[in-house]
């Protein structure tokens, strides 16, 4: 079966650092994606990891451990506009991607 | 640059009525195309995907169907809507000249009454 787990909600303070974890068990793997989705809007692509390790892109970083079926998204210097849902997704072969239910992040002043 | 269009943005339909949602992509050729549904506060459920004209893969048995009459056009249809069809419908594309990441259209919010 296909399973992606991530926390339902998280709260963090403006200017702080937050780490959103994701674990997965899938029948195939050709990469792990993170997307950001603001309320009422479509998801937008943030990052892609296919090899183990950390990928850094500005204030956002994403980590992957394929042997552990684990990834995290790290957001630094949090801003109010970072309040959104963050979706972990796994490419499972061919052209299919399975999405987790998302983590709603609330950034407070 | 590539853009993806979806319409309409919102739709209110009675139970039992037909549905047609359209998605078009510009600025790329031979994209992979996807239809997702997102229930309120939930994740994305893959409904259909297509790797070429006339090639449709269905992920969830239901009263919906999809068609790809042209390379960059993807249509989601239903002959008779159910209450459970309400949700946020998202079209996405990947591939073409790009990578594996997907790029989403603005979505259609469907309410079935």
mmCIF file of C-alpha atoms in Angstrom:
data_model
loop_
_atom_site.group_PDB
_atom_site.id
_atom_site.type_symbol
_atom_site.label_atom_id
_atom_site.label_comp_id
_atom_site.label_asym_id
_atom_site.label_seq_id
_atom_site.Cartn_x
_atom_site.Cartn_y
_atom_site.Cartn_z
ATOM 1 C CA UNK A 1 0.000 0.000 0.000
ATOM 2 C CA UNK A 2 0.900 3.663 -0.112
ATOM 3 C CA UNK A 3 1.122 5.680 3.084
ATOM 4 C CA UNK A 4 2.422 9.168 3.817
ATOM 5 C CA UNK A 5 2.275 10.580 7.345
ATOM 6 C CA UNK A 6 2.811 14.137 8.453
ATOM 7 C CA UNK A 7 1.537 16.121 11.451
ATOM 8 C CA UNK A 8 -1.869 17.700 11.034
ATOM 9 C CA UNK A 9 -1.022 21.107 12.477
ATOM 10 C CA UNK A 10 1.936 23.047 13.832
ATOM 11 C CA UNK A 11 2.297 26.495 15.344
ATOM 12 C CA UNK A 12 5.465 28.593 15.354
ATOM 13 C CA UNK A 13 6.513 32.159 16.053
ATOM 14 C CA UNK A 14 7.523 34.757 13.499
ATOM 15 C CA UNK A 15 11.315 34.778 13.043
ATOM 16 C CA UNK A 16 11.734 31.251 14.407
ATOM 17 C CA UNK A 17 12.668 27.967 12.715
ATOM 18 C CA UNK A 18 10.190 25.129 12.189
ATOM 19 C CA UNK A 19 10.709 21.573 10.984
ATOM 20 C CA UNK A 20 7.849 19.645 9.366
ATOM 21 C CA UNK A 21 8.405 15.902 9.290
ATOM 22 C CA UNK A 22 7.133 13.367 6.798
ATOM 23 C CA UNK A 23 7.407 9.587 6.797
ATOM 24 C CA UNK A 24 6.412 7.418 3.903
ATOM 25 C CA UNK A 25 5.883 3.808 2.923
ATOM 26 C CA UNK A 26 5.311 3.396 -0.782
ATOM 27 C CA UNK A 27 5.625 0.622 -3.340
ATOM 28 C CA UNK A 28 7.930 2.723 -5.514
ATOM 29 C CA UNK A 29 10.088 5.782 -5.133
ATOM 30 C CA UNK A 30 11.403 8.244 -7.661
ATOM 31 C CA UNK A 31 11.625 11.321 -5.496
ATOM 32 C CA UNK A 32 10.090 13.271 -2.649
ATOM 33 C CA UNK A 33 8.394 16.627 -3.153
ATOM 34 C CA UNK A 34 7.240 19.414 -0.887
ATOM 35 C CA UNK A 35 4.480 21.795 -1.911
ATOM 36 C CA UNK A 36 3.048 24.871 -0.221
ATOM 37 C CA UNK A 37 -0.686 25.547 -0.351
ATOM 38 C CA UNK A 38 -2.283 28.723 0.958
ATOM 39 C CA UNK A 39 -5.919 28.495 1.967
ATOM 40 C CA UNK A 40 -8.212 28.427 -1.043
ATOM 41 C CA UNK A 41 -5.353 28.315 -3.522
ATOM 42 C CA UNK A 42 -3.561 25.682 -5.581
ATOM 43 C CA UNK A 43 -0.365 24.029 -4.331
ATOM 44 C CA UNK A 44 2.955 25.446 -5.482
ATOM 45 C CA UNK A 45 6.157 23.428 -5.806
ATOM 46 C CA UNK A 46 8.837 24.034 -3.169
ATOM 47 C CA UNK A 47 11.457 21.303 -3.361
ATOM 48 C CA UNK A 48 12.458 17.929 -4.759
ATOM 49 C CA UNK A 49 14.826 15.345 -3.219
ATOM 50 C CA UNK A 50 15.793 12.132 -4.941
ATOM 51 C CA UNK A 51 19.130 11.480 -3.204
ATOM 52 C CA UNK A 52 19.803 11.376 0.540
ATOM 53 C CA UNK A 53 20.823 14.614 2.128
ATOM 54 C CA UNK A 54 19.874 18.224 2.475
ATOM 55 C CA UNK A 55 18.778 20.544 -0.325
ATOM 56 C CA UNK A 56 18.790 24.234 0.522
ATOM 57 C CA UNK A 57 16.817 26.869 -1.292
ATOM 58 C CA UNK A 58 16.781 30.246 0.398
ATOM 59 C CA UNK A 59 14.859 30.124 3.683
ATOM 60 C CA UNK A 60 13.590 26.616 2.895
ATOM 61 C CA UNK A 61 15.570 23.374 3.124
ATOM 62 C CA UNK A 62 14.451 19.799 2.566
ATOM 63 C CA UNK A 63 16.084 16.623 3.837
ATOM 64 C CA UNK A 64 15.686 13.032 2.686
ATOM 65 C CA UNK A 65 16.679 9.659 4.122
ATOM 66 C CA UNK A 66 15.544 6.928 1.753
ATOM 67 C CA UNK A 67 16.588 4.079 4.068
ATOM 68 C CA UNK A 68 14.380 5.498 6.834
ATOM 69 C CA UNK A 69 11.526 6.583 4.578
ATOM 70 C CA UNK A 70 11.814 10.031 6.122
ATOM 71 C CA UNK A 71 11.944 13.626 5.018
ATOM 72 C CA UNK A 72 11.627 17.012 6.618
ATOM 73 C CA UNK A 73 11.045 20.546 5.442
ATOM 74 C CA UNK A 74 12.891 23.225 7.396
ATOM 75 C CA UNK A 75 11.637 26.796 7.293
ATOM 76 C CA UNK A 76 13.921 29.488 8.699
ATOM 77 C CA UNK A 77 13.221 33.106 9.650
ATOM 78 C CA UNK A 78 9.512 32.461 9.609
ATOM 79 C CA UNK A 79 7.265 35.146 8.200
ATOM 80 C CA UNK A 80 3.521 35.572 8.587
ATOM 81 C CA UNK A 81 3.089 34.766 4.897
ATOM 82 C CA UNK A 82 4.493 31.264 5.586
ATOM 83 C CA UNK A 83 1.185 30.375 7.245
ATOM 84 C CA UNK A 84 -0.081 27.690 4.873
ATOM 85 C CA UNK A 85 -0.414 23.944 4.434
ATOM 86 C CA UNK A 86 2.714 22.034 3.488
ATOM 87 C CA UNK A 87 2.181 18.879 1.472
ATOM 88 C CA UNK A 88 4.660 16.030 1.393
ATOM 89 C CA UNK A 89 4.411 13.947 -1.784
ATOM 90 C CA UNK A 90 6.197 10.881 -3.149
ATOM 91 C CA UNK A 91 6.745 9.964 -6.778
ATOM 92 C CA UNK A 92 5.855 6.282 -6.910
ATOM 93 C CA UNK A 93 6.947 5.388 -10.391
ATOM 94 C CA UNK A 94 5.920 6.280 -13.869
ATOM 95 C CA UNK A 95 4.258 9.638 -13.652
ATOM 96 C CA UNK A 96 2.254 9.189 -10.473
ATOM 97 C CA UNK A 97 2.679 11.155 -7.278
ATOM 98 C CA UNK A 98 0.999 10.340 -3.963
ATOM 99 C CA UNK A 99 0.269 13.271 -1.653
ATOM 100 C CA UNK A 100 0.077 13.341 2.116
ATOM 101 C CA UNK A 101 -2.813 15.088 3.832
ATOM 102 C CA UNK A 102 -0.660 18.146 4.567
ATOM 103 C CA UNK A 103 0.522 20.003 7.650
ATOM 104 C CA UNK A 104 -1.205 23.276 8.463
ATOM 105 C CA UNK A 105 1.370 25.737 9.771
ATOM 106 C CA UNK A 106 0.231 28.739 11.783
ATOM 107 C CA UNK A 107 2.791 31.503 12.229
ATOM 108 C CA UNK A 108 2.019 33.849 15.122
ATOM 109 C CA UNK A 109 3.472 37.255 15.862
ATOM 110 C CA UNK B 1 7.119 30.241 -19.847
ATOM 111 C CA UNK B 2 4.493 27.646 -19.106
ATOM 112 C CA UNK B 3 1.012 28.457 -17.878
ATOM 113 C CA UNK B 4 -1.967 26.324 -16.974
ATOM 114 C CA UNK B 5 -5.568 27.448 -17.168
ATOM 115 C CA UNK B 6 -8.656 25.993 -15.553
ATOM 116 C CA UNK B 7 -12.255 27.067 -15.761
ATOM 117 C CA UNK B 8 -14.643 27.801 -14.316
ATOM 118 C CA UNK B 9 -13.218 29.031 -11.006
ATOM 119 C CA UNK B 10 -16.385 28.191 -9.071
ATOM 120 C CA UNK B 11 -19.417 26.113 -9.919
ATOM 121 C CA UNK B 12 -22.656 25.275 -8.139
ATOM 122 C CA UNK B 13 -24.562 22.363 -9.648
ATOM 123 C CA UNK B 14 -27.638 20.366 -8.629
ATOM 124 C CA UNK B 15 -27.412 16.648 -7.905
ATOM 125 C CA UNK B 16 -27.870 14.639 -11.082
ATOM 126 C CA UNK B 17 -26.679 17.369 -13.441
ATOM 127 C CA UNK B 18 -23.721 16.891 -15.848
ATOM 128 C CA UNK B 19 -20.242 18.339 -15.371
ATOM 129 C CA UNK B 20 -17.471 19.485 -17.660
ATOM 130 C CA UNK B 21 -14.264 21.060 -16.362
ATOM 131 C CA UNK B 22 -11.549 22.101 -18.772
ATOM 132 C CA UNK B 23 -7.823 22.505 -18.358
ATOM 133 C CA UNK B 24 -5.307 23.764 -20.905
ATOM 134 C CA UNK B 25 -1.540 24.135 -20.738
ATOM 135 C CA UNK B 26 0.561 26.596 -22.702
ATOM 136 C CA UNK B 27 4.278 26.799 -23.333
ATOM 137 C CA UNK B 28 5.151 23.107 -23.278
ATOM 138 C CA UNK B 29 4.547 20.063 -25.450
ATOM 139 C CA UNK B 30 3.589 16.489 -24.598
ATOM 140 C CA UNK B 31 3.005 17.201 -20.888
ATOM 141 C CA UNK B 32 1.740 14.651 -18.399
ATOM 142 C CA UNK B 33 -1.639 15.866 -17.205
ATOM 143 C CA UNK B 34 -3.456 15.164 -13.944
ATOM 144 C CA UNK B 35 -6.831 15.707 -12.300
ATOM 145 C CA UNK B 36 -6.978 15.811 -8.490
ATOM 146 C CA UNK B 37 -9.794 16.395 -6.040
ATOM 147 C CA UNK B 38 -9.291 17.917 -2.614
ATOM 148 C CA UNK B 39 -12.041 17.706 -0.025
ATOM 149 C CA UNK B 40 -12.175 20.487 2.572
ATOM 150 C CA UNK B 41 -9.155 20.244 4.890
ATOM 151 C CA UNK B 42 -7.902 17.083 3.220
ATOM 152 C CA UNK B 43 -5.055 15.993 0.943
ATOM 153 C CA UNK B 44 -5.055 15.625 -2.811
ATOM 154 C CA UNK B 45 -6.739 12.559 -4.282
ATOM 155 C CA UNK B 46 -5.480 11.602 -7.746
ATOM 156 C CA UNK B 47 -8.443 10.977 -10.049
ATOM 157 C CA UNK B 48 -6.934 10.620 -13.532
ATOM 158 C CA UNK B 49 -3.654 11.085 -15.290
ATOM 159 C CA UNK B 50 -2.640 11.109 -18.942
ATOM 160 C CA UNK B 51 0.733 10.700 -20.628
ATOM 161 C CA UNK B 52 -0.511 11.430 -24.143
ATOM 162 C CA UNK B 53 -3.481 12.190 -26.387
ATOM 163 C CA UNK B 54 -6.265 9.693 -25.805
ATOM 164 C CA UNK B 55 -4.340 7.916 -23.008
ATOM 165 C CA UNK B 56 -6.186 8.077 -19.689
ATOM 166 C CA UNK B 57 -5.432 6.192 -16.483
ATOM 167 C CA UNK B 58 -8.143 6.109 -13.832
ATOM 168 C CA UNK B 59 -7.129 5.882 -10.196
ATOM 169 C CA UNK B 60 -10.456 5.832 -8.390
ATOM 170 C CA UNK B 61 -13.633 4.122 -9.660
ATOM 171 C CA UNK B 62 -16.436 6.688 -9.564
ATOM 172 C CA UNK B 63 -18.897 8.481 -11.739
ATOM 173 C CA UNK B 64 -16.275 10.765 -13.252
ATOM 174 C CA UNK B 65 -14.429 10.401 -16.549
ATOM 175 C CA UNK B 66 -11.595 12.229 -18.261
ATOM 176 C CA UNK B 67 -10.578 12.850 -21.838
ATOM 177 C CA UNK B 68 -7.574 14.328 -23.601
ATOM 178 C CA UNK B 69 -8.670 15.360 -27.074
ATOM 179 C CA UNK B 70 -5.564 17.478 -27.723
ATOM 180 C CA UNK B 71 -1.979 17.429 -26.465
ATOM 181 C CA UNK B 72 -2.469 20.295 -24.022
ATOM 182 C CA UNK B 73 -6.157 19.909 -23.182
ATOM 183 C CA UNK B 74 -7.580 17.773 -20.383
ATOM 184 C CA UNK B 75 -11.292 17.534 -19.601
ATOM 185 C CA UNK B 76 -13.042 16.132 -16.527
ATOM 186 C CA UNK B 77 -16.670 15.092 -16.966
ATOM 187 C CA UNK B 78 -19.604 13.514 -15.248
ATOM 188 C CA UNK B 79 -22.995 12.527 -16.576
ATOM 189 C CA UNK B 80 -24.725 12.772 -13.180
ATOM 190 C CA UNK B 81 -23.197 14.557 -10.215
ATOM 191 C CA UNK B 82 -23.473 13.220 -6.669
ATOM 192 C CA UNK B 83 -23.335 15.208 -3.437
ATOM 193 C CA UNK B 84 -19.997 13.523 -2.701
ATOM 194 C CA UNK B 85 -18.513 15.060 -5.854
ATOM 195 C CA UNK B 86 -18.251 18.439 -4.127
ATOM 196 C CA UNK B 87 -14.678 19.593 -3.657
ATOM 197 C CA UNK B 88 -11.764 21.549 -5.041
ATOM 198 C CA UNK B 89 -10.704 20.160 -8.435
ATOM 199 C CA UNK B 90 -7.132 20.765 -9.497
ATOM 200 C CA UNK B 91 -5.509 20.163 -12.847
ATOM 201 C CA UNK B 92 -1.723 19.805 -12.970
ATOM 202 C CA UNK B 93 1.004 19.164 -15.504
ATOM 203 C CA UNK B 94 4.527 17.761 -15.376
ATOM 204 C CA UNK B 95 7.173 16.580 -17.798
ATOM 205 C CA UNK B 96 7.289 18.008 -21.276
ATOM 206 C CA UNK B 97 10.546 19.902 -21.161
ATOM 207 C CA UNK B 98 10.473 19.992 -17.369
ATOM 208 C CA UNK B 99 11.145 17.578 -14.532
ATOM 209 C CA UNK B 100 8.965 15.433 -12.307
ATOM 210 C CA UNK B 101 7.512 18.260 -10.228
ATOM 211 C CA UNK B 102 3.891 19.155 -10.920
ATOM 212 C CA UNK B 103 2.488 22.586 -11.595
ATOM 213 C CA UNK B 104 -1.098 23.229 -10.681
ATOM 214 C CA UNK B 105 -3.845 25.287 -12.218
ATOM 215 C CA UNK B 106 -5.894 27.687 -10.066
ATOM 216 C CA UNK B 107 -8.569 25.063 -9.392
ATOM 217 C CA UNK B 108 -12.346 24.824 -9.639
ATOM 218 C CA UNK B 109 -14.423 24.858 -6.483
ATOM 219 C CA UNK B 110 -17.452 22.648 -7.131
ATOM 220 C CA UNK B 111 -20.476 22.573 -4.855
ATOM 221 C CA UNK B 112 -23.151 19.991 -5.554
ATOM 222 C CA UNK B 113 -26.492 20.774 -3.894
#
